[in-house]
Amino acid sequence: MKFPLIVCVFLLTVSSSLSVDITVRGTEGRRVIMTCSYPEGYENSYKYFYRGLYGDRVLILESDGGESSGIKGRFSLKDNPQTRSFTVTISN
């Protein structure tokens, strides 16, 4: 069964924030990988992965650089400051 997945990714700094909405399609039980680029200046910023819409969102992952995982290893976030991009992976 295919399902739509709407992703809100937030890059926060002290002075500003940037959010991106991405629609990804995948198959239930399989892995979904999303790669997001960000502008120069956000390399040292925390990256957040939320589930849900802005008003009802639930924090799934937070990363201060490098790699972060959560909820029984089902979600992971890997930041690559050299390429100014990060990858969110959802398994199962």
Short mmCIF file of N, CA and C in Angstrom, two decimals:
data_model
loop_
_atom_site.label_atom_id
_atom_site.label_comp_id
_atom_site.label_asym_id
_atom_site.label_seq_id
_atom_site.Cartn_x
_atom_site.Cartn_y
_atom_site.Cartn_z
N MET A 1 0.84 -1.17 0.00
CA MET A 1 0.00 0.00 0.00
C MET A 1 0.89 1.24 0.00
N LYS A 2 0.66 2.14 -0.93
CA LYS A 2 1.42 3.38 -0.98
C LYS A 2 0.70 4.42 -0.15
N PHE A 3 1.50 5.30 0.47
CA PHE A 3 0.92 6.33 1.30
C PHE A 3 1.69 7.64 1.09
N PRO A 4 1.00 8.78 1.16
CA PRO A 4 1.70 10.06 1.07
C PRO A 4 2.28 10.42 2.43
N LEU A 5 3.41 11.04 2.41
CA LEU A 5 4.07 11.46 3.64
C LEU A 5 4.42 12.92 3.48
N ILE A 6 3.88 13.75 4.34
CA ILE A 6 4.19 15.17 4.29
C ILE A 6 5.18 15.46 5.40
N VAL A 7 6.27 16.07 5.04
CA VAL A 7 7.35 16.29 5.98
C VAL A 7 7.55 17.78 6.18
N CYS A 8 7.65 18.20 7.41
CA CYS A 8 8.02 19.57 7.73
C CYS A 8 9.39 19.53 8.39
N VAL A 9 10.33 20.21 7.81
CA VAL A 9 11.68 20.24 8.33
C VAL A 9 11.97 21.67 8.75
N PHE A 10 12.47 21.84 9.95
CA PHE A 10 12.72 23.17 10.46
C PHE A 10 14.20 23.34 10.77
N LEU A 11 14.79 24.39 10.24
CA LEU A 11 16.16 24.76 10.54
C LEU A 11 16.08 26.04 11.36
N LEU A 12 16.58 26.00 12.58
CA LEU A 12 16.43 27.15 13.46
C LEU A 12 17.77 27.77 13.80
N THR A 13 17.79 29.08 13.83
CA THR A 13 18.92 29.82 14.37
C THR A 13 18.35 30.81 15.36
N VAL A 14 19.21 31.52 16.04
CA VAL A 14 18.74 32.49 17.02
C VAL A 14 17.93 33.58 16.35
N SER A 15 18.33 34.01 15.17
CA SER A 15 17.69 35.15 14.55
C SER A 15 16.58 34.82 13.56
N SER A 16 16.55 33.59 13.03
CA SER A 16 15.54 33.29 12.01
C SER A 16 15.29 31.80 11.93
N SER A 17 14.24 31.44 11.20
CA SER A 17 13.95 30.02 10.98
C SER A 17 13.55 29.83 9.53
N LEU A 18 13.71 28.61 9.07
CA LEU A 18 13.39 28.24 7.70
C LEU A 18 12.64 26.92 7.76
N SER A 19 11.50 26.83 7.12
CA SER A 19 10.78 25.56 7.09
C SER A 19 10.54 25.15 5.65
N VAL A 20 10.50 23.84 5.44
CA VAL A 20 10.32 23.29 4.10
C VAL A 20 9.27 22.20 4.18
N ASP A 21 8.29 22.23 3.30
CA ASP A 21 7.31 21.15 3.21
C ASP A 21 7.66 20.29 2.00
N ILE A 22 7.77 18.99 2.23
CA ILE A 22 8.13 18.05 1.17
C ILE A 22 7.11 16.93 1.16
N THR A 23 6.66 16.53 -0.01
CA THR A 23 5.79 15.37 -0.12
C THR A 23 6.61 14.21 -0.68
N VAL A 24 6.58 13.08 0.03
CA VAL A 24 7.34 11.90 -0.36
C VAL A 24 6.37 10.73 -0.42
N ARG A 25 6.50 9.89 -1.42
CA ARG A 25 5.68 8.70 -1.52
C ARG A 25 6.54 7.47 -1.26
N GLY A 26 5.98 6.52 -0.55
CA GLY A 26 6.72 5.30 -0.25
C GLY A 26 5.77 4.14 -0.09
N THR A 27 6.31 2.98 0.18
CA THR A 27 5.53 1.78 0.38
C THR A 27 5.61 1.38 1.85
N GLU A 28 4.47 1.10 2.43
CA GLU A 28 4.42 0.72 3.84
C GLU A 28 5.33 -0.49 4.09
N GLY A 29 6.13 -0.39 5.16
CA GLY A 29 7.04 -1.47 5.51
C GLY A 29 8.41 -1.33 4.87
N ARG A 30 8.59 -0.38 3.97
CA ARG A 30 9.88 -0.17 3.30
C ARG A 30 10.50 1.12 3.83
N ARG A 31 11.70 1.39 3.42
CA ARG A 31 12.43 2.57 3.87
C ARG A 31 12.17 3.75 2.94
N VAL A 32 12.06 4.94 3.54
CA VAL A 32 11.91 6.19 2.79
C VAL A 32 13.09 7.09 3.17
N ILE A 33 13.74 7.64 2.18
CA ILE A 33 14.89 8.52 2.41
C ILE A 33 14.60 9.87 1.78
N MET A 34 14.78 10.93 2.57
CA MET A 34 14.58 12.30 2.09
C MET A 34 15.86 13.08 2.30
N THR A 35 16.32 13.77 1.29
CA THR A 35 17.49 14.62 1.42
C THR A 35 17.06 16.07 1.23
N CYS A 36 17.47 16.92 2.16
CA CYS A 36 17.10 18.33 2.14
C CYS A 36 18.36 19.17 2.16
N SER A 37 18.43 20.15 1.28
CA SER A 37 19.56 21.06 1.29
C SER A 37 19.17 22.31 2.08
N TYR A 38 20.17 23.02 2.55
CA TYR A 38 19.92 24.26 3.28
C TYR A 38 20.95 25.31 2.89
N PRO A 39 20.60 26.59 3.07
CA PRO A 39 21.49 27.66 2.62
C PRO A 39 22.73 27.81 3.52
N GLU A 40 23.71 28.47 2.96
CA GLU A 40 24.92 28.77 3.71
C GLU A 40 24.56 29.54 4.98
N GLY A 41 25.25 29.23 6.05
CA GLY A 41 24.99 29.89 7.33
C GLY A 41 24.24 29.01 8.31
N TYR A 42 23.66 27.89 7.84
CA TYR A 42 22.91 26.98 8.71
C TYR A 42 23.71 25.73 9.07
N GLU A 43 24.99 25.69 8.70
CA GLU A 43 25.80 24.50 8.93
C GLU A 43 25.87 24.10 10.41
N ASN A 44 25.91 25.06 11.31
CA ASN A 44 26.03 24.78 12.75
C ASN A 44 24.70 24.88 13.49
N SER A 45 23.61 24.98 12.76
CA SER A 45 22.29 25.10 13.38
C SER A 45 21.72 23.73 13.70
N TYR A 46 20.87 23.67 14.71
CA TYR A 46 20.14 22.44 15.01
C TYR A 46 19.17 22.16 13.88
N LYS A 47 18.98 20.88 13.59
CA LYS A 47 17.99 20.45 12.61
C LYS A 47 16.92 19.67 13.35
N TYR A 48 15.65 19.85 12.98
CA TYR A 48 14.52 19.21 13.65
C TYR A 48 13.66 18.49 12.62
N PHE A 49 13.13 17.35 13.00
CA PHE A 49 12.19 16.61 12.15
C PHE A 49 10.92 16.43 12.97
N TYR A 50 9.81 16.96 12.46
CA TYR A 50 8.52 16.91 13.14
C TYR A 50 7.54 16.06 12.36
N ARG A 51 6.57 15.51 13.08
CA ARG A 51 5.44 14.84 12.45
C ARG A 51 4.21 15.72 12.69
N GLY A 52 3.41 15.88 11.66
CA GLY A 52 2.17 16.65 11.81
C GLY A 52 2.29 18.06 11.27
N LEU A 53 1.16 18.74 11.28
CA LEU A 53 1.10 20.11 10.80
C LEU A 53 1.60 21.05 11.88
N TYR A 54 1.91 22.26 11.51
CA TYR A 54 2.56 23.23 12.38
C TYR A 54 1.92 23.34 13.77
N GLY A 55 0.63 23.52 13.84
CA GLY A 55 -0.04 23.70 15.13
C GLY A 55 -0.10 22.45 16.00
N ASP A 56 -0.05 21.28 15.39
CA ASP A 56 -0.17 20.01 16.11
C ASP A 56 1.06 19.13 15.96
N ARG A 57 2.19 19.72 15.67
CA ARG A 57 3.39 18.93 15.39
C ARG A 57 3.96 18.26 16.63
N VAL A 58 4.64 17.12 16.38
CA VAL A 58 5.29 16.34 17.42
C VAL A 58 6.75 16.19 17.01
N LEU A 59 7.67 16.54 17.91
CA LEU A 59 9.09 16.42 17.61
C LEU A 59 9.50 14.96 17.54
N ILE A 60 10.09 14.54 16.43
CA ILE A 60 10.56 13.17 16.24
C ILE A 60 12.07 13.11 16.44
N LEU A 61 12.82 14.03 15.82
CA LEU A 61 14.28 14.03 15.91
C LEU A 61 14.81 15.44 16.06
N GLU A 62 15.94 15.55 16.74
CA GLU A 62 16.67 16.80 16.85
C GLU A 62 18.15 16.46 16.68
N SER A 63 18.86 17.25 15.90
CA SER A 63 20.27 16.99 15.68
C SER A 63 21.06 18.28 15.81
N ASP A 64 22.17 18.22 16.52
CA ASP A 64 23.05 19.38 16.64
C ASP A 64 24.24 19.25 15.70
N GLY A 65 24.09 18.45 14.68
CA GLY A 65 25.17 18.15 13.74
C GLY A 65 25.48 16.67 13.82
N GLY A 66 25.96 16.10 12.76
CA GLY A 66 26.25 14.67 12.79
C GLY A 66 25.01 13.84 12.58
N GLU A 67 24.82 12.82 13.43
CA GLU A 67 23.73 11.86 13.25
C GLU A 67 22.89 11.76 14.51
N SER A 68 21.58 11.58 14.33
CA SER A 68 20.64 11.43 15.43
C SER A 68 19.64 10.35 15.06
N SER A 69 19.18 9.57 16.03
CA SER A 69 18.15 8.58 15.75
C SER A 69 17.13 8.59 16.88
N GLY A 70 15.95 8.08 16.59
CA GLY A 70 14.89 8.10 17.58
C GLY A 70 13.84 7.04 17.32
N ILE A 71 12.91 6.88 18.26
CA ILE A 71 11.79 5.95 18.22
C ILE A 71 12.24 4.58 17.71
N LYS A 72 12.94 3.87 18.57
CA LYS A 72 13.38 2.50 18.30
C LYS A 72 14.17 2.37 17.01
N GLY A 73 14.94 3.41 16.66
CA GLY A 73 15.77 3.36 15.47
C GLY A 73 15.01 3.48 14.16
N ARG A 74 13.72 3.76 14.23
CA ARG A 74 12.90 3.85 13.02
C ARG A 74 13.20 5.12 12.22
N PHE A 75 13.58 6.18 12.89
CA PHE A 75 13.88 7.45 12.25
C PHE A 75 15.35 7.79 12.47
N SER A 76 15.99 8.36 11.46
CA SER A 76 17.35 8.87 11.65
C SER A 76 17.53 10.14 10.83
N LEU A 77 18.41 11.00 11.32
CA LEU A 77 18.72 12.26 10.66
C LEU A 77 20.24 12.38 10.63
N LYS A 78 20.80 12.54 9.43
CA LYS A 78 22.25 12.71 9.27
C LYS A 78 22.51 14.05 8.61
N ASP A 79 23.27 14.90 9.28
CA ASP A 79 23.61 16.22 8.76
C ASP A 79 24.99 16.17 8.12
N ASN A 80 25.13 16.80 6.95
CA ASN A 80 26.42 16.90 6.27
C ASN A 80 26.69 18.38 6.00
N PRO A 81 27.37 19.07 6.94
CA PRO A 81 27.62 20.51 6.76
C PRO A 81 28.47 20.84 5.53
N GLN A 82 29.34 19.91 5.10
CA GLN A 82 30.17 20.19 3.93
C GLN A 82 29.35 20.35 2.67
N THR A 83 28.28 19.58 2.52
CA THR A 83 27.42 19.69 1.34
C THR A 83 26.17 20.53 1.64
N ARG A 84 26.05 21.02 2.89
CA ARG A 84 24.88 21.78 3.35
C ARG A 84 23.59 21.03 3.01
N SER A 85 23.53 19.77 3.48
CA SER A 85 22.34 18.96 3.30
C SER A 85 22.22 17.98 4.45
N PHE A 86 21.02 17.52 4.68
CA PHE A 86 20.82 16.45 5.65
C PHE A 86 19.82 15.46 5.11
N THR A 87 19.92 14.23 5.62
CA THR A 87 19.08 13.14 5.16
C THR A 87 18.26 12.60 6.32
N VAL A 88 16.96 12.47 6.11
CA VAL A 88 16.07 11.86 7.08
C VAL A 88 15.65 10.51 6.51
N THR A 89 15.80 9.46 7.30
CA THR A 89 15.42 8.11 6.88
C THR A 89 14.34 7.59 7.81
N ILE A 90 13.28 7.04 7.24
CA ILE A 90 12.20 6.42 8.00
C ILE A 90 12.17 4.96 7.57
N SER A 91 12.29 4.05 8.53
CA SER A 91 12.27 2.61 8.25
C SER A 91 10.98 1.99 8.75
N ASN A 92 10.51 0.94 8.07
CA ASN A 92 9.31 0.20 8.47
C ASN A 92 8.11 1.08 8.67
#
